[in-house]
Amino acid sequence: MKEFDLIQNLIAPLVRFDGADGLTDDVSLLPRFDGAAVITTDTLVENVHFRSADPLYSVGQKLVRVNVSDCLAKGAKPKFALLNLTLPNSMSDQQIRDIMGGVSADLTYFEMSLIGGDTTSSPTDLVVSLTVIGECAEGAPVRRSGACVGDDIWVTGTIGDSGLGLRLPPAEVSVFPDLLQAYLVPSVPDSQIAECISLYANSSVDVSDGLVADLTHIVECSGVRAQISLSDIPVSDAADRYLDRSEATLRKEDLLGFGDDYQCLFTAPQSVRPVILSWASENAIRLSRIGKVLEGQGVSLLGADGQPLRIVNGGWQHETNS
Amino acid sequence: MKEFDLIQNLIAPLVRFDGADGLTDDVSLLPRFDGAAVITTDTLVENVHFRSADPLYSVGQKLVRVNVSDCLAKGAKPKFALLNLTLPNSMSDQQIRDIMGGVSADLTYFEMSLIGGDTTSSPTDLVVSLTVIGECAEGAPVRRSGACVGDDIWVTGTIGDSGLGLRLPPAEVSVFPDLLQAYLVPSVPDSQIAECISLYANSSVDVSDGLVADLTHIVECSGVRAQISLSDIPVSDAADRYLDRSEATLRKEDLLGFGDDYQCLFTAPQSVRPVILSWASENAIRLSRIGKVLEGQGVSLLGADGQPLRIVNGGWQHETNS
């Protein structure tokens, strides 16, 4: 596919902002907002962030979602995007249509407009970047550093599906299609979550590195300790079934280290707990309270039996086991 | 080099904007401007936009300059940048320091702040993207579409050095170091040019595809014709010497198709010609008036003898030669 055709047929139709001049100029006007806005960028690289065999449509969706997730976790709704495509010379027209189909579907789903980008054919692997501008739902973006002692710890959706999907043995793929799908296309929370986070959260991140690792970012930036309970970690029915039948090679606590969940993880004062619960109910967004913020440092995990677990040789063990 | 060290030692020091939170969060605050601002992004790929043997320091500079050039041509001064690095696993720490040294030097030179980015090690070639936000010097960005019949056509700096540098036979490199350098590190005009363009230009582009190709963008978007004179095209002393001694394999008119000049090419009403000339003199910026805008379509080139040339088989010939 010629660059001109790619831009005219597959990229320019994603522009819904007059200031981008239909991508016919060297720049776009930078969108203006009444309140605060944020900007973020993420790159996906073949054989690093996705597998060569993954459907390209889902790679396009994942590219949008990993950036959307960053905005939502800060209390901002994604609005505009710039797309950098480095396409291997060997890509067929259909493959280009596939990846752009995924980008297009998700930009539309999240009500975003493309406003710029750059496209290159290259002798290298597929490398795609997206830069996203989001508008804060209320006030300033919610940072990692505001967690206060006494805060509740909340997480959206479920944890671990994507990590299990990535690790599914080929023979299990047809038995657990939802887990593979969660790996291919992360199920980020509905954009409404930005409103909840901006209104109520003291600190927030998205779960990309793993729930414990990302919670560690919050406690380190905030100078506090977090205690979470394994039994409160939300998992999907599919993950539950998988853990039940997988002959004990994986346990629920392993899900906390997987990453790529792209859910929002935030802390909020205990006083707003009822408001958050009723907000979640009204907006039909799954929110789970998984722990609390305490004085100290680090992240502690309480096992299903209420006893503390800690990481030994990369796995969680009862503290008394050491 | 570990990602943490790379970010802390080489990337975070390039942040000079509080809203970026030292790159410790998932997003940066989007900078706000009193007037209009623009956003643009460009990717450089190894073996496409630069050669594997090119010094990495200069690749870092080129990455900044190709984006700066887009801003300046629209009458905007570059202010902020987001950097996406896809670094081959095989890159040494020194090579990473080299490319970041070039990025750092030029962000400093152009008085820009980094506000975000993403870094990945990968099994692929080097792919680097920069997204730049620029502030319009006056009013709105200058588009490609505003050229009017009667306008003068102006270009900054000199044309062809970069293209000659790219094509230098190895034996000539030591004889024409300035040409090689112009290819490695494009000499974009001083940022002050944004003021001149925003004040006086009707239409503007940067010269990346080649002077005639980029002028064609202007005339097509504006619905006019451009006539330029070969004898008015500014070339450097080095280019002059190269063309003189290169045994007629290249002629001056070939320089108009080379590209990668990253100069500003704009049209402005004849009435402001004296103002532009005195502005150029006061600001010590080389500006050349190379032609005029006429009714019709396409780009015509008058040869040194005043006779029209046209492109035949990829080269310029007198129209009567056909």
XYZ file of C-alpha atoms in Angstrom:
644
model
C 0.000 0.000 0.000
C 1.355 3.435 -0.897
C 1.751 5.910 1.955
C -0.645 8.298 0.235
C -3.374 5.633 0.032
C -2.773 4.523 3.610
C -3.126 8.079 4.891
C -6.087 8.983 2.709
C -8.090 5.778 3.108
C -7.244 4.445 6.553
C -5.782 7.264 8.650
C -7.392 10.565 7.585
C -10.941 9.208 8.216
C -10.003 8.956 11.917
C -9.692 12.747 12.155
C -12.622 14.481 13.833
C -10.922 17.756 14.709
C -10.847 20.687 12.297
C -7.531 21.934 13.686
C -5.799 18.823 12.341
C -6.578 20.052 8.801
C -7.318 16.474 7.691
C -3.640 15.608 8.264
C -2.772 17.512 5.094
C -0.326 19.844 6.861
C 2.918 19.414 8.787
C 1.281 20.010 12.170
C -2.080 19.967 13.914
C -3.394 22.768 16.018
C -2.966 21.733 19.654
C -6.495 21.245 21.070
C -7.488 23.665 23.842
C -9.337 22.752 27.022
C -11.132 24.820 29.629
C -9.565 22.825 32.441
C -6.446 20.724 32.886
C -5.362 18.117 30.331
C -2.687 15.448 30.233
C -0.443 13.905 27.585
C 1.084 10.426 27.511
C 2.754 8.128 24.993
C 3.393 4.387 24.712
C 5.163 2.256 22.140
C 4.374 -1.370 21.293
C 7.145 -3.438 19.701
C 6.723 -6.765 17.953
C 8.071 -9.655 20.044
C 8.275 -7.406 23.115
C 4.751 -6.139 23.774
C 2.919 -8.468 21.445
C 3.693 -11.685 19.617
C 4.222 -11.872 15.862
C 1.328 -14.334 15.689
C -1.130 -12.063 17.547
C -3.969 -10.767 15.340
C -2.985 -7.305 14.080
C -6.485 -5.973 14.699
C -5.974 -6.648 18.406
C -2.501 -5.053 18.312
C -4.172 -1.889 17.046
C -6.706 -2.036 19.868
C -4.019 -2.721 22.471
C -2.050 0.313 21.271
C -5.043 2.550 21.944
C -5.920 0.899 25.250
C -2.506 1.025 26.911
C -2.589 4.792 26.418
C -6.257 5.193 27.334
C -5.533 3.321 30.556
C -2.848 5.876 31.534
C -5.308 8.730 31.053
C -8.189 7.110 32.902
C -6.022 6.281 35.913
C -5.196 9.978 36.207
C -8.846 11.001 36.092
C -8.707 12.142 32.466
C -10.820 11.106 29.494
C -8.801 10.399 26.328
C -9.675 12.825 23.543
C -6.948 13.091 20.864
C -4.156 10.899 19.509
C -1.091 10.985 17.256
C -0.050 7.710 15.611
C 3.493 6.689 14.619
C 3.542 3.582 12.436
C 6.757 1.808 11.482
C 5.503 -0.907 9.168
C 7.708 -3.765 7.923
C 8.092 -3.747 4.145
C 6.760 -7.292 4.184
C 3.341 -6.276 5.537
C 0.496 -6.950 3.119
C -2.250 -4.431 2.431
C -4.640 -6.659 4.371
C -2.316 -6.662 7.379
C -2.143 -2.870 7.303
C -5.932 -2.739 7.078
C -6.130 -5.124 10.040
C -3.989 -3.068 12.416
C -5.659 0.168 11.328
C -9.043 -1.514 11.789
C -8.208 -2.135 15.432
C -6.911 1.404 15.941
C -9.987 2.818 14.231
C -12.469 0.698 16.183
C -11.021 1.743 19.502
C -10.557 5.424 18.672
C -14.226 5.398 17.738
C -15.228 3.428 20.844
C -13.415 5.860 23.139
C -14.717 8.851 21.130
C -11.217 10.047 20.244
C -9.930 11.921 17.198
C -6.621 11.336 15.478
C -4.801 14.651 15.003
C -1.409 13.648 13.647
C 1.169 10.977 13.051
C 3.937 9.641 10.884
C 4.100 6.531 8.736
C 7.209 4.714 7.556
C 7.853 1.474 5.723
C 10.978 -0.149 7.004
C 13.120 -3.256 6.879
C 12.564 -3.712 10.625
C 9.878 -5.276 12.842
C 6.529 -3.651 13.544
C 6.857 -0.705 15.952
C 3.815 1.442 16.756
C 3.508 4.424 19.072
C 0.505 6.420 20.145
C 0.539 9.756 21.933
C -2.729 10.552 23.674
C -4.097 13.799 25.055
C -6.777 13.470 27.721
C -8.996 16.020 29.440
C -9.174 15.908 33.220
C -12.723 15.215 34.329
C -12.313 17.526 37.346
C -9.350 19.655 38.428
C -5.797 18.376 38.093
C -4.586 14.870 37.201
C -4.501 12.437 40.135
C -0.880 11.585 40.866
C 0.831 8.584 42.417
C 1.905 10.584 45.428
C -1.293 11.487 47.282
C -2.117 8.282 49.182
C -2.921 9.028 52.865
C -2.874 6.766 55.884
C -6.412 5.467 56.350
C -7.264 5.471 52.611
C -9.108 2.540 51.100
C -7.423 0.849 48.122
C -9.670 0.232 45.118
C -9.246 -1.547 41.813
C -11.494 -1.682 38.736
C -12.493 -4.833 36.864
C -10.599 -8.063 37.419
C -6.921 -8.896 37.795
C -4.886 -11.617 36.118
C -6.899 -12.501 33.017
C -4.401 -10.943 30.640
C -1.431 -12.600 32.338
C -3.156 -15.976 32.263
C -4.072 -15.447 28.607
C -0.433 -14.782 27.740
C 0.624 -17.960 29.547
C -2.123 -20.274 28.233
C -0.759 -23.526 26.833
C -1.950 -23.936 23.216
C -4.185 -26.832 24.207
C -6.075 -24.606 26.680
C -6.761 -21.719 24.302
C -10.042 -23.111 23.070
C -11.140 -23.896 26.635
C -10.415 -20.382 27.953
C -11.015 -18.018 25.030
C -11.847 -15.152 27.408
C -8.388 -15.265 28.959
C -6.637 -15.145 25.588
C -8.924 -12.295 24.561
C -8.051 -10.366 27.744
C -4.378 -10.652 26.807
C -4.983 -9.595 23.207
C -7.386 -6.736 23.965
C -7.099 -5.466 27.539
C -10.542 -4.693 28.969
C -9.847 -1.195 30.283
C -12.636 0.246 32.439
C -15.313 2.453 30.928
C -14.183 6.068 30.449
C -16.629 7.137 33.193
C -14.073 5.906 35.710
C -12.115 9.118 35.065
C -14.910 11.025 36.763
C -14.865 8.817 39.850
C -11.079 8.985 40.165
C -10.909 12.727 39.654
C -13.663 13.298 42.216
C -12.605 10.909 44.976
C -9.081 9.480 44.572
C -6.023 10.701 46.478
C -3.604 8.685 44.332
C -3.944 6.474 41.284
C -2.065 4.376 38.705
C -2.992 1.925 36.006
C -2.041 -1.723 36.499
C 0.498 -2.360 33.764
C 3.529 -3.769 35.599
C 1.453 -5.940 37.979
C -0.863 -5.040 40.834
C 1.805 -5.259 43.539
C 4.440 -3.460 41.463
C 2.070 -0.638 40.608
C 0.811 -0.374 44.173
C 4.480 -0.148 45.150
C 4.765 2.922 42.894
C 1.958 4.541 44.896
C 3.362 3.739 48.329
C 6.883 4.815 47.374
C 5.692 8.119 45.912
C 3.352 8.704 48.876
C 5.617 7.558 51.709
C 3.100 5.065 53.096
C 2.460 1.311 53.330
C -0.307 -0.662 51.645
C -1.957 -3.804 52.959
C -4.117 -5.799 50.598
C -6.088 -9.014 51.101
C -5.818 -11.836 48.626
C -9.440 -12.790 49.132
C -10.557 -9.303 48.070
C -8.649 -9.304 44.773
C -11.285 -9.502 42.024
C -10.795 -12.271 39.486
C -12.993 -13.302 36.591
C -14.984 -16.518 36.480
C -12.669 -17.723 33.732
C -9.586 -17.058 35.855
C -11.232 -18.786 38.795
C -11.954 -21.835 36.700
C -8.455 -21.814 35.269
C -6.806 -21.646 38.679
C -9.070 -24.414 39.932
C -8.156 -26.808 37.169
C -4.549 -25.956 36.531
C -3.249 -28.548 38.957
C -1.733 -26.008 41.340
C 0.961 -24.736 38.984
C -0.480 -21.229 39.423
C -2.129 -19.718 42.475
C -4.271 -16.625 42.852
C -1.389 -14.658 44.353
C 0.625 -15.173 41.179
C -1.884 -12.982 39.336
C -0.680 -9.972 41.327
C 2.664 -10.079 39.516
C 1.466 -10.637 35.975
C 0.720 -7.121 34.762
C -0.943 -5.923 31.535
C -4.291 -5.696 33.332
C -4.760 -2.021 32.398
C -7.225 -1.577 35.224
C -7.228 1.487 37.495
C -5.781 1.136 40.997
C -6.423 4.048 43.343
C -6.693 5.088 46.956
C -9.474 7.230 48.410
C -10.446 8.397 51.898
C -12.536 5.950 53.891
C -15.111 8.721 54.282
C -16.079 8.532 50.599
C -16.442 4.747 50.594
C -20.264 4.861 50.462
C -20.212 7.469 47.700
C -17.812 5.404 45.618
C -19.905 2.275 46.084
C -23.046 4.022 44.989
C -21.218 5.695 42.074
C -19.989 2.255 40.937
C -23.471 0.833 41.198
C -25.068 3.705 39.263
C -22.449 3.520 36.499
C -22.320 -0.286 36.398
C -18.549 -0.260 36.821
C -16.998 -3.070 38.818
C -14.983 -1.633 41.715
C -13.400 -3.731 44.447
C -11.991 -2.526 47.735
C -8.863 -4.633 48.194
C -7.044 -3.103 51.178
C -6.005 -0.038 53.100
C -3.181 2.469 53.400
C -1.131 2.324 56.621
C 1.940 3.972 58.079
C 5.236 2.468 57.008
C 6.524 1.320 53.649
C 6.070 -1.465 51.139
C 3.123 -3.622 50.177
C 1.858 -6.412 52.447
C -0.415 -9.166 51.295
C -2.738 -11.073 53.619
C -3.458 -14.617 52.485
C -6.899 -16.145 52.312
C -6.381 -17.283 55.908
C -5.665 -13.709 57.039
C -1.981 -14.463 57.622
C 0.690 -12.284 55.943
C 2.441 -13.568 52.836
C 5.724 -12.352 51.510
C 7.675 -12.876 48.303
C 10.369 -15.569 48.535
C 12.259 -16.614 45.401
C 9.735 -14.820 43.226
C 6.695 -16.506 44.815
C 4.412 -15.633 47.717
C 4.859 -17.682 50.912
C 3.542 -17.441 54.434
C 5.993 -15.382 56.467
C 6.346 -18.265 58.907
C 7.485 -20.585 56.106
C 10.852 -18.942 55.736
C 21.896 0.022 30.616
C 18.835 -0.605 32.755
C 15.690 1.335 31.845
C 15.656 2.905 35.302
C 19.216 4.219 34.910
C 18.532 5.438 31.389
C 15.492 7.394 32.522
C 17.044 8.742 35.706
C 20.451 9.672 34.301
C 19.860 10.566 30.667
C 16.169 11.351 30.154
C 14.777 12.920 33.356
C 17.448 15.686 33.349
C 15.883 16.946 30.091
C 12.662 17.860 31.922
C 12.238 21.569 32.636
C 8.478 21.609 33.226
C 6.971 20.986 36.659
C 3.805 19.499 35.173
C 5.824 16.554 33.846
C 6.478 15.509 37.454
C 10.046 14.497 36.575
C 8.666 11.708 34.360
C 7.776 9.758 37.513
C 4.088 9.458 36.624
C 2.100 7.871 33.810
C 1.296 11.223 32.176
C 2.457 14.810 32.014
C 0.218 17.774 32.449
C -0.440 19.205 28.975
C 1.261 22.620 28.852
C -1.071 25.589 28.446
C -0.503 28.585 26.187
C -2.097 32.008 25.990
C -2.326 31.805 22.220
C -2.434 29.040 19.632
C -0.066 26.077 19.726
C 0.699 23.193 17.381
C 1.665 19.546 17.746
C 3.637 17.367 15.333
C 5.450 14.034 15.374
C 8.151 12.364 13.276
C 9.800 8.966 13.413
C 13.345 8.141 12.306
C 14.090 4.520 11.395
C 17.541 2.982 10.983
C 18.380 2.315 7.332
C 15.443 4.456 6.210
C 16.024 7.942 7.635
C 19.605 7.457 8.716
C 22.365 4.978 8.013
C 23.529 2.425 10.565
C 27.017 3.939 10.311
C 25.852 7.518 11.033
C 27.062 8.852 14.398
C 24.289 8.302 16.931
C 24.827 11.745 18.419
C 23.807 13.245 15.070
C 20.801 10.887 14.832
C 19.618 12.337 18.143
C 20.054 15.866 16.799
C 18.310 15.029 13.539
C 15.331 13.623 15.461
C 14.882 16.951 17.228
C 15.480 19.047 14.114
C 13.050 17.317 11.750
C 10.300 18.125 14.260
C 11.566 21.629 15.050
C 11.539 22.336 11.334
C 7.827 21.474 11.094
C 7.016 23.899 13.898
C 9.131 26.765 12.580
C 7.618 26.514 9.108
C 4.181 27.027 10.660
C 5.312 30.109 12.576
C 5.598 28.271 15.898
C 8.527 28.006 18.300
C 9.154 24.466 19.601
C 8.668 24.232 23.368
C 7.979 20.673 24.590
C 8.724 17.129 23.439
C 7.859 13.490 24.132
C 10.465 10.880 23.179
C 9.787 7.273 22.139
C 12.953 5.177 22.037
C 13.013 1.642 20.657
C 16.605 0.607 21.310
C 18.132 -2.585 19.896
C 19.234 -4.997 22.628
C 22.670 -4.877 21.068
C 23.182 -1.160 21.783
C 26.007 -0.466 24.211
C 25.692 1.974 27.087
C 27.992 4.340 25.205
C 25.764 4.197 22.122
C 22.731 5.038 24.247
C 24.653 7.921 25.795
C 25.595 9.086 22.282
C 22.060 9.289 20.912
C 20.755 10.852 24.126
C 23.648 13.330 24.009
C 22.443 14.531 20.617
C 18.820 14.747 21.758
C 19.892 16.586 24.904
C 22.141 19.055 23.107
C 19.432 20.050 20.676
C 16.594 20.219 23.207
C 18.829 22.581 25.157
C 19.809 24.555 22.064
C 16.182 25.077 21.068
C 15.196 25.780 24.709
C 12.772 22.860 24.837
C 11.696 20.645 27.732
C 11.049 16.934 27.571
C 7.663 16.136 29.143
C 7.170 12.438 28.442
C 8.148 9.366 26.524
C 8.541 5.624 26.454
C 11.635 3.449 26.280
C 11.872 -0.130 25.079
C 14.703 -2.526 24.436
C 13.923 -4.710 21.491
C 15.323 -7.275 19.101
C 14.693 -4.871 16.210
C 16.514 -1.944 14.583
C 16.712 1.510 16.123
C 13.402 3.386 15.845
C 12.996 6.797 17.489
C 10.017 9.131 17.512
C 9.630 12.624 18.853
C 6.366 14.493 19.348
C 6.823 18.243 19.609
C 4.493 20.966 20.858
C 5.221 24.469 19.584
C 3.757 27.859 20.475
C 2.638 30.078 17.617
C 4.604 33.310 17.597
C 1.530 35.282 16.487
C -2.034 34.122 15.850
C -2.747 30.808 14.145
C -0.303 28.431 12.446
C 0.543 29.336 8.849
C -0.908 26.673 6.572
C 0.026 25.391 3.127
C -3.140 26.756 1.609
C -2.844 30.542 1.812
C -0.577 31.406 -1.144
C -2.014 34.282 -3.232
C -1.317 35.332 -6.800
C 1.347 38.014 -6.647
C 3.085 36.594 -3.535
C 6.854 36.408 -3.399
C 8.342 32.989 -2.697
C 11.045 32.897 0.003
C 13.362 30.245 1.349
C 15.690 30.266 4.362
C 19.320 29.130 4.375
C 20.675 27.099 1.489
C 19.300 24.191 -0.532
C 20.971 20.920 -1.471
C 23.779 20.543 1.072
C 22.089 17.654 2.883
C 21.275 15.827 -0.336
C 24.839 16.246 -1.589
C 26.160 15.067 1.773
C 24.074 11.903 1.557
C 25.388 11.220 -1.944
C 29.077 12.025 -1.317
C 31.395 9.291 -2.557
C 33.595 8.089 0.344
C 36.667 9.634 -1.265
C 35.033 13.093 -1.242
C 33.964 13.083 2.404
C 37.180 14.605 3.680
C 37.110 17.232 0.918
C 33.534 18.341 1.660
C 33.011 17.823 5.394
C 30.369 20.590 5.497
C 28.135 18.710 3.077
C 28.316 15.497 5.094
C 27.601 17.486 8.250
C 24.528 19.085 6.637
C 23.187 15.602 5.923
C 23.928 14.351 9.444
C 22.664 17.428 11.298
C 20.275 19.536 9.224
C 20.933 23.250 9.748
C 17.382 24.377 10.480
C 16.950 28.154 10.601
C 17.122 30.019 13.893
C 13.878 29.842 15.891
C 13.356 33.576 15.255
C 12.121 32.646 11.787
C 8.824 31.594 13.411
C 8.170 35.258 14.160
C 8.820 36.360 10.574
C 6.629 33.594 9.125
C 3.770 34.185 11.542
C 3.857 37.936 10.872
C 4.233 37.992 7.104
C 3.681 34.623 5.401
C 0.474 33.616 3.592
C 1.556 29.982 3.266
C 4.517 27.940 4.437
C 6.090 24.466 4.559
C 9.420 23.026 5.546
C 11.618 21.580 2.810
C 11.763 17.876 3.631
C 10.672 16.148 0.418
C 12.601 18.507 -1.857
C 12.102 22.161 -2.725
C 9.971 21.538 -5.813
C 7.919 18.780 -4.142
C 7.228 20.933 -1.093
C 6.426 23.971 -3.203
C 4.024 21.712 -5.072
C 2.251 21.054 -1.762
C 1.743 24.798 -1.397
C 0.455 25.410 -4.917
C -1.877 22.400 -4.807
C -3.346 23.413 -1.454
C -3.612 27.049 -2.534
C -4.871 26.554 -6.094
C -2.103 28.619 -7.683
C 1.084 28.247 -9.735
C 4.642 28.949 -8.636
C 7.488 30.140 -10.819
C 10.995 29.970 -9.417
C 14.347 30.929 -10.927
C 17.280 28.573 -10.746
C 19.713 31.449 -10.408
C 17.923 32.679 -7.278
C 18.085 29.330 -5.433
C 20.556 29.824 -2.568
C 23.363 27.277 -2.381
C 26.302 27.095 -0.012
C 29.880 27.736 -1.038
C 30.591 24.054 -0.438
C 27.741 22.994 -2.723
C 28.935 25.457 -5.362
C 32.429 24.035 -5.231
C 31.094 20.483 -5.343
C 28.935 21.126 -8.387
C 31.838 22.870 -10.131
C 34.209 19.969 -9.675
C 31.939 17.005 -9.927
C 32.421 16.639 -13.678
C 28.836 17.478 -14.544
C 27.235 14.379 -12.983
C 25.071 16.689 -10.870
C 23.690 20.104 -11.754
C 22.235 22.832 -9.585
C 18.684 21.959 -10.609
C 19.151 18.450 -9.182
C 19.378 19.986 -5.703
C 15.691 20.960 -5.930
C 14.680 17.304 -5.759
C 16.976 16.119 -2.994
C 15.015 16.994 0.166
C 16.070 16.811 3.811
C 17.008 20.516 3.730
C 14.691 21.344 6.659
C 14.630 24.983 5.620
C 11.436 27.065 5.631
C 9.756 27.789 2.291
C 6.995 30.382 2.365
C 5.046 32.891 0.325
C 4.316 36.470 1.367
C 2.681 39.479 -0.280
C 4.985 41.581 -2.445
C 4.007 44.574 -0.300
C 5.931 43.229 2.708
C 9.087 42.501 0.715
C 11.016 45.449 2.174
C 9.891 44.580 5.710
C 10.998 40.967 5.291
C 14.365 42.030 3.901
C 15.002 44.361 6.790
C 13.770 41.740 9.300
C 16.219 39.239 7.803
C 19.036 41.729 7.995
C 18.280 42.679 11.620
C 18.041 39.036 12.703
C 20.983 37.854 10.607
C 18.880 35.120 9.010
C 19.586 34.245 5.395
C 16.420 34.662 3.346
C 16.290 34.381 -0.444
C 13.479 35.440 -2.733
C 13.343 32.676 -5.328
C 10.183 33.309 -7.335
C 6.588 34.391 -7.437
C 3.066 33.021 -7.220
C 0.999 33.173 -10.424
C -2.373 32.017 -11.651
C -2.541 28.417 -12.823
C -1.131 25.243 -11.377
C 2.165 23.427 -10.876
C 5.705 24.646 -10.348
C 7.735 26.145 -13.198
C 11.470 26.534 -13.098
C 13.344 29.120 -15.127
C 16.902 28.096 -16.003
C 19.937 30.285 -15.561
C 19.298 31.578 -19.107
C 15.750 32.603 -18.173
C 14.250 29.827 -20.294
C 11.751 27.392 -18.726
C 12.938 23.939 -17.709
C 10.736 20.924 -17.165
C 11.280 17.479 -15.700
C 11.952 14.760 -18.279
C 12.873 11.252 -17.124
C 13.476 12.512 -13.605
C 15.821 15.330 -14.706
C 15.300 18.989 -15.652
C 15.603 19.838 -19.336
C 14.855 22.893 -21.452
C 11.302 22.631 -22.709
C 12.576 22.867 -26.275
C 14.752 19.787 -25.801
C 11.809 17.415 -25.695
